[in-house]
CSV table of C-alpha atoms and ligand atoms in Angstrom, one decimal:
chain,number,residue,atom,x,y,z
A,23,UNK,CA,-101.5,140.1,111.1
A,24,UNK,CA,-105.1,140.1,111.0
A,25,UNK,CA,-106.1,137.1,112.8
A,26,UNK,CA,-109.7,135.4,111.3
A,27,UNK,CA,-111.6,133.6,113.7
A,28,UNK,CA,-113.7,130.7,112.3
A,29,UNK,CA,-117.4,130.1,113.9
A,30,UNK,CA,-119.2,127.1,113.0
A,31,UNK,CA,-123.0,127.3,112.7
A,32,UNK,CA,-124.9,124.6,114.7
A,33,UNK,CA,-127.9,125.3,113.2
A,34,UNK,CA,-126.5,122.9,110.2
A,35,UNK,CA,-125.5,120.2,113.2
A,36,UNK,CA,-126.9,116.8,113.7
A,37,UNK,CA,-129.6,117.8,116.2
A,38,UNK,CA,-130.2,114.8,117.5
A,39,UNK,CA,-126.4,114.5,119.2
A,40,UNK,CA,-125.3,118.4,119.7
A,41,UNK,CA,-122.9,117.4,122.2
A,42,UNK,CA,-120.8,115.5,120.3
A,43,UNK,CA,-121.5,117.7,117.2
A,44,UNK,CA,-120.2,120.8,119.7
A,45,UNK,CA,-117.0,118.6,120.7
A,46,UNK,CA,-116.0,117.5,117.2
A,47,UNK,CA,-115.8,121.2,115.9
A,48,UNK,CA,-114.0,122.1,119.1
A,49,UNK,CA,-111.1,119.6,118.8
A,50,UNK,CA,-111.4,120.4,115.0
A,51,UNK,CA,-110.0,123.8,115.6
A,52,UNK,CA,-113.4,126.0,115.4
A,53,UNK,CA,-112.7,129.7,117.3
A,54,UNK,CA,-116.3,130.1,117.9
A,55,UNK,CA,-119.3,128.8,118.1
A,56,UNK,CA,-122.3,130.5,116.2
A,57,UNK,CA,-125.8,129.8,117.6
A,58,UNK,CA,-129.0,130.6,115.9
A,59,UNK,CA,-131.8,132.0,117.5
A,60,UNK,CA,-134.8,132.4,115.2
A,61,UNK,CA,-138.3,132.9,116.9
A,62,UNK,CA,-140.6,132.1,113.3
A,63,UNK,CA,-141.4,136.0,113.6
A,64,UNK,CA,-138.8,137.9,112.4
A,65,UNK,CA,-137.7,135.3,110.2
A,66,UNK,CA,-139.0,132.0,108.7
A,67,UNK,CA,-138.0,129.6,110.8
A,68,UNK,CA,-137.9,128.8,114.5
A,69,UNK,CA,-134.7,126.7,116.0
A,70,UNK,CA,-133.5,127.2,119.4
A,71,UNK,CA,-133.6,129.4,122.8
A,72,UNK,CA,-132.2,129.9,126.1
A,73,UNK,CA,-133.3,126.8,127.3
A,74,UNK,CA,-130.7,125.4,125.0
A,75,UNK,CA,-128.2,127.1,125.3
A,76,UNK,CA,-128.1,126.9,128.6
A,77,UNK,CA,-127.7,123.1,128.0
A,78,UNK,CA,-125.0,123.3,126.0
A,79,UNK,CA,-122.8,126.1,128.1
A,80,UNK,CA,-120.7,123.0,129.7
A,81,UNK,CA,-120.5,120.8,127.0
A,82,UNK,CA,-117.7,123.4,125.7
A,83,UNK,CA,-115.1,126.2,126.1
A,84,UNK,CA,-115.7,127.8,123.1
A,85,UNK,CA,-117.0,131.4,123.3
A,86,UNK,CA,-120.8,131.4,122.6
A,87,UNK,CA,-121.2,133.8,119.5
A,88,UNK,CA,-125.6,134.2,120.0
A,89,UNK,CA,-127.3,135.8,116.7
A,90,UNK,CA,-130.6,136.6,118.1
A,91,UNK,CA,-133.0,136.7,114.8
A,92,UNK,CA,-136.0,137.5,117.0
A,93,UNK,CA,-138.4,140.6,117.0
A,94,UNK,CA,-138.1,142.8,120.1
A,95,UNK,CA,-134.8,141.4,121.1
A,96,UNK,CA,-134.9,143.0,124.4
A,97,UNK,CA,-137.5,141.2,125.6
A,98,UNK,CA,-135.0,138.2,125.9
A,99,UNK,CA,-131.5,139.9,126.3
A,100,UNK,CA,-131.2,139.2,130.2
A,101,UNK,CA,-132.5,135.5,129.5
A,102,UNK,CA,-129.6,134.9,127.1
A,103,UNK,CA,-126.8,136.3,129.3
A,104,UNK,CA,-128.0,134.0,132.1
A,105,UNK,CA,-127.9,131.3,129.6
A,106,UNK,CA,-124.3,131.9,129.0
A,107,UNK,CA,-123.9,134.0,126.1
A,108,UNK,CA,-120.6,136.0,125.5
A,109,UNK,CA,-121.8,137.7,122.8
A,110,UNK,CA,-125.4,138.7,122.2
A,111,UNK,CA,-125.7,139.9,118.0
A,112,UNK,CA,-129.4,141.7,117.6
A,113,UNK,CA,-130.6,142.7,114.2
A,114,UNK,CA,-131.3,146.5,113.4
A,115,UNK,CA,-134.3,145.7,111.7
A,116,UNK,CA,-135.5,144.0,114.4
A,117,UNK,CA,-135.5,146.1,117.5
A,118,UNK,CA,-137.4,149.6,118.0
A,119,UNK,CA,-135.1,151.4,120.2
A,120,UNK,CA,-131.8,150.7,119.3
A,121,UNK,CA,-129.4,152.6,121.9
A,122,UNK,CA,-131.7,151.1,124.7
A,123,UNK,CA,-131.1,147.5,123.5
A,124,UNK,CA,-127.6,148.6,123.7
A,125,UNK,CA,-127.3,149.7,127.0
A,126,UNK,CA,-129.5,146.1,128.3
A,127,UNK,CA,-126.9,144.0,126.7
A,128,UNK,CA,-123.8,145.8,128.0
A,129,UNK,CA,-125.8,145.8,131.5
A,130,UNK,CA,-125.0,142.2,131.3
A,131,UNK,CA,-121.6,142.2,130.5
A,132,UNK,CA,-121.7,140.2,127.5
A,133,UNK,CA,-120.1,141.6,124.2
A,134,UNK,CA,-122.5,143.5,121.5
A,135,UNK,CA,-123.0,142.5,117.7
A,136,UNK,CA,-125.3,144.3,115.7
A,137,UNK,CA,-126.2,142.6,112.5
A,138,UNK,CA,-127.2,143.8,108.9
A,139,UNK,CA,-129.5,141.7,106.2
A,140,UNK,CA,-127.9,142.0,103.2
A,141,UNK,CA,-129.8,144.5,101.8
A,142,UNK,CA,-130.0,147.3,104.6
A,143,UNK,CA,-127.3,149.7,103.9
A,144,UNK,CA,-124.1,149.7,105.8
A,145,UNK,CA,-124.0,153.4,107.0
A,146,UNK,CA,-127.5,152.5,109.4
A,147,UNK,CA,-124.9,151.0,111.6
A,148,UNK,CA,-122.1,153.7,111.8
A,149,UNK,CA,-124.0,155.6,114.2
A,150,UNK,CA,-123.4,152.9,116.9
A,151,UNK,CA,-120.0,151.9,116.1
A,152,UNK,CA,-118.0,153.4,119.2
A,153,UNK,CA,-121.1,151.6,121.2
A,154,UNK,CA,-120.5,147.7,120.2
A,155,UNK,CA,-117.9,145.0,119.9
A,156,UNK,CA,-118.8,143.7,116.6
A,157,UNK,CA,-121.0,144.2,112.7
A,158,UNK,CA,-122.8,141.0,111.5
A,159,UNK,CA,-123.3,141.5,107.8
A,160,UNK,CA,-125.5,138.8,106.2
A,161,UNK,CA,-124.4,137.6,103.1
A,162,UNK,CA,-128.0,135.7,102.6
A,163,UNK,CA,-131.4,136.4,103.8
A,164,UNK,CA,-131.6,135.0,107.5
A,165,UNK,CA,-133.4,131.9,108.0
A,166,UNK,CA,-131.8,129.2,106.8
A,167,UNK,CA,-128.5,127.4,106.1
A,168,UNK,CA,-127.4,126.4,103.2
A,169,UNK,CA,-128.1,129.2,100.6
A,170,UNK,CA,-126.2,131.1,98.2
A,171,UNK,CA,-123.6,133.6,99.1
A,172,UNK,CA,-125.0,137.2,98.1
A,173,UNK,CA,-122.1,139.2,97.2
A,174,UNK,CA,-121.4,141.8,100.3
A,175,UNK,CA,-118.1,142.4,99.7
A,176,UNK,CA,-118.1,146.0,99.2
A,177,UNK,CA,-119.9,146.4,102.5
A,178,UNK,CA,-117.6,145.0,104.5
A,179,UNK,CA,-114.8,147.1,102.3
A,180,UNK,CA,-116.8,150.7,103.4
A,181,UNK,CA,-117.4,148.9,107.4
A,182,UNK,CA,-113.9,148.3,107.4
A,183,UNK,CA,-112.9,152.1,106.6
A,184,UNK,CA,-115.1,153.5,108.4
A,185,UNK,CA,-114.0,151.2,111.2
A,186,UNK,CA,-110.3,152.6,110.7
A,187,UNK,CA,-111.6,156.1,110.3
A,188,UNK,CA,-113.6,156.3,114.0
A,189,UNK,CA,-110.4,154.1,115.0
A,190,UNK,CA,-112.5,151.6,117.2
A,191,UNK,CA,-111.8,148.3,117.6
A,192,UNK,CA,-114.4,146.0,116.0
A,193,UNK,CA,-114.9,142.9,114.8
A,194,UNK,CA,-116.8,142.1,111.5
A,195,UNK,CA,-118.3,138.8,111.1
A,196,UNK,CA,-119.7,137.5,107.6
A,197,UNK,CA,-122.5,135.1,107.9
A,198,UNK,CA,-124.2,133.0,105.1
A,199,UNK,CA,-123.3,131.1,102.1
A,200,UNK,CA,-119.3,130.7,103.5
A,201,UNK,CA,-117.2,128.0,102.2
A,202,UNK,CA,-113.1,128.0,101.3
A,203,UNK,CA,-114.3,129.3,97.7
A,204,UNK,CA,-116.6,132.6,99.5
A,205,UNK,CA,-114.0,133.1,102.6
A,206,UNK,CA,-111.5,134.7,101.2
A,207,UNK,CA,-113.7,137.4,98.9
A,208,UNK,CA,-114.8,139.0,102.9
A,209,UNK,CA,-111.7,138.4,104.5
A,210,UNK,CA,-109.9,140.0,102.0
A,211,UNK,CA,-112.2,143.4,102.4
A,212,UNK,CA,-111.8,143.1,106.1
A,213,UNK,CA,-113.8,140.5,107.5
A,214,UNK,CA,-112.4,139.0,110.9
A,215,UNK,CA,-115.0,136.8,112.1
A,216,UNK,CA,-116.3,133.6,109.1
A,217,UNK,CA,-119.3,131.9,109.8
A,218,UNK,CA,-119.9,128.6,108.5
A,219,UNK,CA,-122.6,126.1,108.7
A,220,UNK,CA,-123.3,123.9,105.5
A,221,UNK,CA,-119.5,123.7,104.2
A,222,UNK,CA,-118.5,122.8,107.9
A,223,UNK,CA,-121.0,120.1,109.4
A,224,UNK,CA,-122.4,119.1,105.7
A,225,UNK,CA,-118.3,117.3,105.3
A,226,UNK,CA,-117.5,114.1,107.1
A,227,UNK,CA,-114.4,115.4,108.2
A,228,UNK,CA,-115.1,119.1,110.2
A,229,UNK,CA,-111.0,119.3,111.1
A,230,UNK,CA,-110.5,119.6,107.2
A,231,UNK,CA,-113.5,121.6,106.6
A,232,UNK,CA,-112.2,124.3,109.2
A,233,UNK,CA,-108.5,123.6,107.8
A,234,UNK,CA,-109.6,124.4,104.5
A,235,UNK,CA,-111.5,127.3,105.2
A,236,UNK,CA,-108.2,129.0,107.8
A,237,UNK,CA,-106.0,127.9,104.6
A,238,UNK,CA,-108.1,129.7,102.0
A,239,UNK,CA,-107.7,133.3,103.7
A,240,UNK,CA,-105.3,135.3,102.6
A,241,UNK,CA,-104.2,137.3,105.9
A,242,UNK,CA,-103.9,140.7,105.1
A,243,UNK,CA,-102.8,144.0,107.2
A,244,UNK,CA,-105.8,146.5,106.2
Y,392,DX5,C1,-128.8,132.0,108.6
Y,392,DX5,C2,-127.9,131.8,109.8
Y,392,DX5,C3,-126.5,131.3,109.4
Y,392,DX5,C4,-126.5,130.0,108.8
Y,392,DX5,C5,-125.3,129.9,107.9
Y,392,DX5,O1,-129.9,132.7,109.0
Y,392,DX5,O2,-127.7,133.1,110.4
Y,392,DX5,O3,-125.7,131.4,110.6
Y,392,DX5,O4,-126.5,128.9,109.7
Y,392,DX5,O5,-125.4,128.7,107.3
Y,392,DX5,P1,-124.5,128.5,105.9
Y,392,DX5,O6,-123.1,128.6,106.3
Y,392,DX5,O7,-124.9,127.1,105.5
Y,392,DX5,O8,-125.0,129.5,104.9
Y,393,ZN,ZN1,-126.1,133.3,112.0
């Protein structure tokens, strides 16, 4: 079975009590959680940083899923490990030299995403795929939560056979505009890794949020 992990976005949390924002979607049953980095650079916006995560790190046991949507990611790599990261996701678009921004983040022992905006073509990441642990493929323009799914589906159907084709191991995590209706469309493809932000801490109740989401999936063998 083809077990999806669930990764709860705090950058749709109540900001002014993360902790108890971070220990609710624990206890709910979240897998991971998904922190966004955006510097105001490489994207609209500007949330959070090492600083901050370092903050959190005790707070939780849950593994520290960090999708770095800053120019020059390399700059900041080392600063993120030492934060506590276990996973450091960079963008494609975002860094110049891609294999050397490789190498820094396996230096620090922390697992490798790369991630895709929904409109740079899938094959840009083959290349790098025995490399890394895991493919990030936005389903809405980064920056913001809350938006519209954009339909990625058939990306994550060509990552996936590719995937099974090089026969590596790697995970591929859908990010933006998922909910229990938008789930099941990537995890059906292939997807093993749901991010959620709006339709997890926008809901009263996260445990039936997550619940609803985990229920929603069909698990599939691809
Ligand atoms: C957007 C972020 C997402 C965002 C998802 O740039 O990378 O992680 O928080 O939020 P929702 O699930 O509301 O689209
Ligand atoms: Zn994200």
């Amino acid at each position: 079975m083809n077990k999806i992990l669930i990764a709860p976005s705090l950058l749709s949390a109540d900001f002014s009590n993360l902790n108890k924002e971070i220990k609710e979607i624990e206890q709910a049953g979240a897998d991971w959680l998904h922190l966004d980095v955006m510097d105001g650079l490489f994207v609209p916006n500007i949330t959070f940083g090492p600083l901050v995560i370092k903050a959190l790190r005790p707070l939780t046991h849950l593994f520290f899923d960090c999708h770095l949507m800053i120019a020059e990611p390399t700059r900041y790599i080392k600063k993120f490990a030492d934060a506590g990261a276990d996973m450091i996701t960079i963008h494609l678009e975002a860094v110049r030299n891609i294999s050397t921004a490789i190498k820094m983040i396996k230096d620090c022992n922390v697992k490798i995403g790369i991630s895709l905006n929904p409109e740079t073509p899938v094959t840009e990441v083959y290349p790098y795929l025995k490399d890394i642990d895991m493919v990030l493929l936005m389903s809405v323009h980064p920056g913001f939560s809350g938006q519209s799914f954009i339909d990625i589906r058939f990306k994550v159907e060509a990552l996936k056979k590719e995937i099974n084709l090089v026969k590596q191991d790697i995970l591929i995590e859908v990010d933006g505009g998922m909910s229990k209706e938008t789930a099941p469309i990537v995890a059906n493809m292939g997807a093993n890794v749901i991010v959620a932000g709006s339709s997890i801490f926008d809901t009263p109740d996260r445990k039936q949020a997550i619940t609803e989401i985990r229920n929603s999936i069909i698990e599939v063998n691809i």
